[in-house]
Structures are given as C-alpha cells and as structure tokens.
PDB file of C-alpha atoms in Angstrom:
ATOM      1  CA  MET G  14       5.291  45.132  14.183  1.00 57.00           C
ATOM      2  CA  ASN G  15       2.915  44.521  16.887  1.00 67.00           C
ATOM      3  CA  THR G  16       1.864  40.571  17.994  1.00 70.00           C
ATOM      4  CA  SER G  17      -0.906  40.916  16.102  1.00 72.00           C
ATOM      5  CA  MET G  18       0.736  41.320  12.636  1.00 70.00           C
ATOM      6  CA  LYS G  19       3.096  39.077  13.899  1.00 72.00           C
ATOM      7  CA  THR G  20       0.468  36.027  14.519  1.00 76.00           C
ATOM      8  CA  ASN G  21      -1.099  36.658  11.375  1.00 73.00           C
ATOM      9  CA  LYS G  22       2.290  36.366   9.278  1.00 72.00           C
ATOM     10  CA  MET G  23       2.624  32.993  11.335  1.00 73.00           C
ATOM     11  CA  LEU G  24      -0.813  32.089  10.334  1.00 72.00           C
ATOM     12  CA  CYS G  25      -0.409  32.591   7.018  1.00 67.00           C
ATOM     13  CA  LEU G  26       2.883  30.993   6.435  1.00 69.00           C
ATOM     14  CA  ALA G  27       1.453  28.063   8.494  1.00 67.00           C
ATOM     15  CA  ALA G  28      -1.019  27.657   6.169  1.00 66.00           C
ATOM     16  CA  ALA G  29       1.004  28.311   3.272  1.00 64.00           C
ATOM     17  CA  LEU G  30       2.489  25.522   4.044  1.00 66.00           C
ATOM     18  CA  GLY G  31      -0.282  22.974   4.829  1.00 61.00           C
ATOM     19  CA  LEU G  32      -1.267  23.192   1.149  1.00 59.00           C
ATOM     20  CA  LEU G  33       2.793  22.791  -0.006  1.00 55.00           C
ATOM     21  CA  VAL G  34       2.456  19.580   1.715  1.00 61.00           C
ATOM     22  CA  SER G  35      -1.267  18.526   1.196  1.00 61.00           C
ATOM     23  CA  ALA G  36      -0.190  19.372  -2.881  1.00 58.00           C
ATOM     24  CA  LEU G  37       3.016  17.538  -2.610  1.00 55.00           C
ATOM     25  CA  SER G  38       1.215  13.933  -0.843  1.00 59.00           C
ATOM     26  CA  ALA G  39      -1.748  14.241  -3.743  1.00 56.00           C
ATOM     27  CA  CYS G  40       1.554  13.945  -6.368  1.00 50.00           C
ATOM     28  CA  SER G  41       3.473  11.597  -4.473  1.00 52.00           C
ATOM     29  CA  TRP G  42      -0.267   9.421  -4.332  1.00 49.00           C
ATOM     30  CA  HIS G  43      -1.212  10.034  -8.449  1.00 51.00           C
ATOM     31  CA  ASN G  44       2.621   8.932  -9.487  1.00 63.00           C
ATOM     32  CA  ASP G  45       2.072   5.522  -7.220  1.00 69.00           C
ATOM     33  CA  LYS G  46      -0.597   4.793  -8.558  1.00 72.00           C
ATOM     34  CA  GLN G  47       0.251   5.322 -12.407  1.00 79.00           C
ATOM     35  CA  LYS G  48       3.428   3.185 -11.643  1.00 83.00           C
ATOM     36  CA  GLU G  49       1.303   0.597 -10.345  1.00 81.00           C
ATOM     37  CA  GLU G  50      -1.264   0.843 -13.547  1.00 86.00           C
ATOM     38  CA  LYS G  51       2.240   0.365 -15.570  1.00 89.00           C
ATOM     39  CA  LEU G  52       3.306  -2.610 -13.592  1.00 87.00           C
ATOM     40  CA  ALA G  53      -0.578  -3.968 -13.814  1.00 88.00           C
ATOM     41  CA  ALA G  54      -0.359  -3.946 -17.662  1.00 92.00           C
ATOM     42  CA  THR G  55       3.107  -6.383 -17.897  1.00 93.00           C
ATOM     43  CA  ALA G  56       1.632  -8.765 -15.865  1.00 95.00           C
ATOM     44  CA  LYS G  57       0.195 -11.881 -17.040  1.00 97.00           C
ATOM     45  CA  ILE G  58      -1.956 -12.819 -14.418  1.00 96.00           C
ATOM     46  CA  SER G  59      -4.781  -9.860 -13.577  1.00 96.00           C
ATOM     47  CA  GLY G  60      -5.157  -8.404 -10.252  1.00 95.00           C
ATOM     48  CA  THR G  61      -8.625 -10.328  -9.805  1.00 96.00           C
ATOM     49  CA  GLU G  62      -6.631 -13.975 -10.337  1.00 98.00           C
ATOM     50  CA  ALA G  63      -3.822 -13.063  -8.252  1.00 98.00           C
ATOM     51  CA  GLU G  64      -6.597 -12.459  -5.541  1.00 97.00           C
ATOM     52  CA  ARG G  65      -8.198 -15.937  -5.679  1.00 97.00           C
ATOM     53  CA  ILE G  66      -4.528 -17.340  -5.458  1.00 98.00           C
ATOM     54  CA  ALA G  67      -3.969 -15.664  -2.429  1.00 98.00           C
ATOM     55  CA  LEU G  68      -7.233 -16.223  -0.921  1.00 97.00           C
ATOM     56  CA  ALA G  69      -6.809 -19.846  -1.395  1.00 97.00           C
ATOM     57  CA  LYS G  70      -3.953 -19.809   0.840  1.00 96.00           C
ATOM     58  CA  VAL G  71      -5.762 -18.243   3.844  1.00 95.00           C
ATOM     59  CA  PRO G  72      -9.273 -20.170   4.139  1.00 88.00           C
ATOM     60  CA  ASN G  73     -11.626 -17.650   5.382  1.00 93.00           C
ATOM     61  CA  GLY G  74      -9.557 -14.746   4.607  1.00 95.00           C
ATOM     62  CA  THR G  75     -10.399 -11.450   3.499  1.00 96.00           C
ATOM     63  CA  ILE G  76      -8.128  -9.094   1.744  1.00 97.00           C
ATOM     64  CA  LYS G  77      -7.126  -5.649   3.462  1.00 96.00           C
ATOM     65  CA  GLU G  78      -4.827  -4.190   1.260  1.00 95.00           C
ATOM     66  CA  GLY G  79      -3.088  -5.431  -2.537  1.00 96.00           C
ATOM     67  CA  GLU G  80      -0.453  -3.941  -4.521  1.00 95.00           C
ATOM     68  CA  ILE G  81       1.405  -4.919  -7.896  1.00 96.00           C
ATOM     69  CA  GLU G  82       5.327  -4.352  -7.330  1.00 96.00           C
ATOM     70  CA  LYS G  83       8.360  -5.445  -7.905  1.00 94.00           C
ATOM     71  CA  GLU G  84      10.321  -7.281  -5.420  1.00 90.00           C
ATOM     72  CA  LYS G  85      14.217  -8.695  -5.602  1.00 90.00           C
ATOM     73  CA  GLY G  86      13.788  -8.269  -9.254  1.00 91.00           C
ATOM     74  CA  LYS G  87      10.055  -9.956  -9.636  1.00 94.00           C
ATOM     75  CA  LEU G  88       6.827  -8.637 -10.438  1.00 97.00           C
ATOM     76  CA  ILE G  89       4.633  -9.510  -7.901  1.00 98.00           C
ATOM     77  CA  TRP G  90       0.899  -8.967  -6.858  1.00 97.00           C
ATOM     78  CA  SER G  91       1.081  -8.375  -2.971  1.00 97.00           C
ATOM     79  CA  PHE G  92      -1.864  -8.650  -0.296  1.00 98.00           C
ATOM     80  CA  ASP G  93      -2.431  -8.528   3.225  1.00 97.00           C
ATOM     81  CA  ILE G  94      -5.276 -11.147   4.659  1.00 97.00           C
ATOM     82  CA  ALA G  95      -6.990 -10.981   7.622  1.00 96.00           C
ATOM     83  CA  THR G  96      -8.340 -14.080   9.456  1.00 89.00           C
ATOM     84  CA  PRO G  97     -11.333 -14.209  11.086  1.00 85.00           C
ATOM     85  CA  GLY G  98     -10.664 -14.494  15.120  1.00 89.00           C
ATOM     86  CA  THR G  99      -7.430 -13.126  15.163  1.00 89.00           C
ATOM     87  CA  ALA G 100      -5.631  -9.690  14.489  1.00 90.00           C
ATOM     88  CA  ASP G 101      -2.685 -11.090  12.813  1.00 91.00           C
ATOM     89  CA  ILE G 102      -2.182 -10.574   9.404  1.00 96.00           C
ATOM     90  CA  THR G 103      -0.951 -13.169   6.318  1.00 96.00           C
ATOM     91  CA  GLU G 104       1.098 -11.746   3.479  1.00 97.00           C
ATOM     92  CA  VAL G 105       0.390 -13.591   0.394  1.00 98.00           C
ATOM     93  CA  ASN G 106       2.973 -12.628  -2.508  1.00 98.00           C
ATOM     94  CA  VAL G 107       1.771 -14.023  -5.821  1.00 98.00           C
ATOM     95  CA  ASP G 108       3.854 -13.898  -9.083  1.00 98.00           C
ATOM     96  CA  ALA G 109       2.765 -11.988 -11.329  1.00 98.00           C
ATOM     97  CA  ASN G 110       3.820 -13.804 -14.634  1.00 97.00           C
ATOM     98  CA  THR G 111       3.344 -17.811 -13.512  1.00 97.00           C
ATOM     99  CA  GLY G 112       0.522 -17.335 -10.769  1.00 98.00           C
ATOM    100  CA  GLU G 113       2.908 -19.247  -8.409  1.00 98.00           C
ATOM    101  CA  ILE G 114       3.038 -18.047  -5.104  1.00 98.00           C
ATOM    102  CA  ALA G 115       5.867 -16.102  -4.274  1.00 97.00           C
ATOM    103  CA  GLY G 116       5.915 -15.907  -0.582  1.00 96.00           C
ATOM    104  CA  ILE G 117       3.778 -16.565   2.437  1.00 97.00           C
ATOM    105  CA  GLU G 118       4.678 -14.598   5.947  1.00 96.00           C
ATOM    106  CA  HIS G 119       2.484 -14.250   8.825  1.00 92.00           C
ATOM    107  CA  GLU G 120       2.883 -10.795  10.468  1.00 88.00           C
ATOM    108  CA  LYS G 121       1.485  -9.719  13.927  1.00 84.00           C
ATOM    109  CA  ALA G 122      -0.909  -7.215  14.696  1.00 72.00           C
ATOM    110  CA  LYS G 123       1.825  -5.125  16.084  1.00 66.00           C
ATOM    111  CA  ASP G 124       4.676  -6.017  13.603  1.00 65.00           C
ATOM    112  CA  GLU G 125       2.556  -4.638  10.604  1.00 56.00           C
ATOM    113  CA  LYS G 126       1.551  -1.687  12.715  1.00 56.00           C
ATOM    114  CA  LYS G 127       5.461  -1.035  12.654  1.00 57.00           C
ATOM    115  CA  GLU G 128       5.355  -1.900   8.494  1.00 55.00           C
ATOM    116  CA  LYS G 129       3.103   0.886   7.842  1.00 53.00           C
ATOM    117  CA  ASP G 130       4.533   3.750  10.052  1.00 50.00           C
TER     118      ASP G 130
END
C-alpha cells in the first residue's frame, strides 16, 4: 500500500473518530439537561427565586453559572457568583425545598479553574 493511501485511511479514521466523540458529547449534554429539568420540576423553590436568595448574600455579585443538583442527599440550587474587583468566585447553595442557604464557599480563581478542568 502506498503512502498516499495510508495517509487517506488515517485521515478518514481520524474524521470518523472526531464525529463519534462529538455525537457522544452531544448525548451527554442532552442527558444532563434532562436530568436538571427533572430535578427542577421537583423543587419547591424556583430557579429565579433561588437566584434572588443567592445574590442577596453577595452584594453587587453577578451569577456566572447556576445549576440544580443533589448534593449530600439534598436538592440544591448552586450558583457561582462573581464580585466586581476580584477574580474570586463565591459559590452559594440554596436549598431547593426550603429556600434556606445550604452553604457558602469562597473560591480563589485558580481553585475554580481546577474545579472546571
């Protein structure tokens, strides 16, 4: 087999592998979204109300990311909130059934980056 054919086969294999990875990633995202929707449907506190509660704990904060999840057996809304003038993030967890603060954690920017990786 000549070099050109080997190269073509390798390129086709790489392209097929890339398509497979993309498809699996899309399926995973869709499943995560469905899971979040189901959890949100069982919550007594809406996402909007939980955002209001969380933002009250971080003056002048801006929500960068939010999700509903089960953590330690509790259904919570979790928000990463940025504060002007700092790169750090405050994670505020709101109990999705009572609206009470379930936890507040201050994360340095470098620690937040590690968490995402």
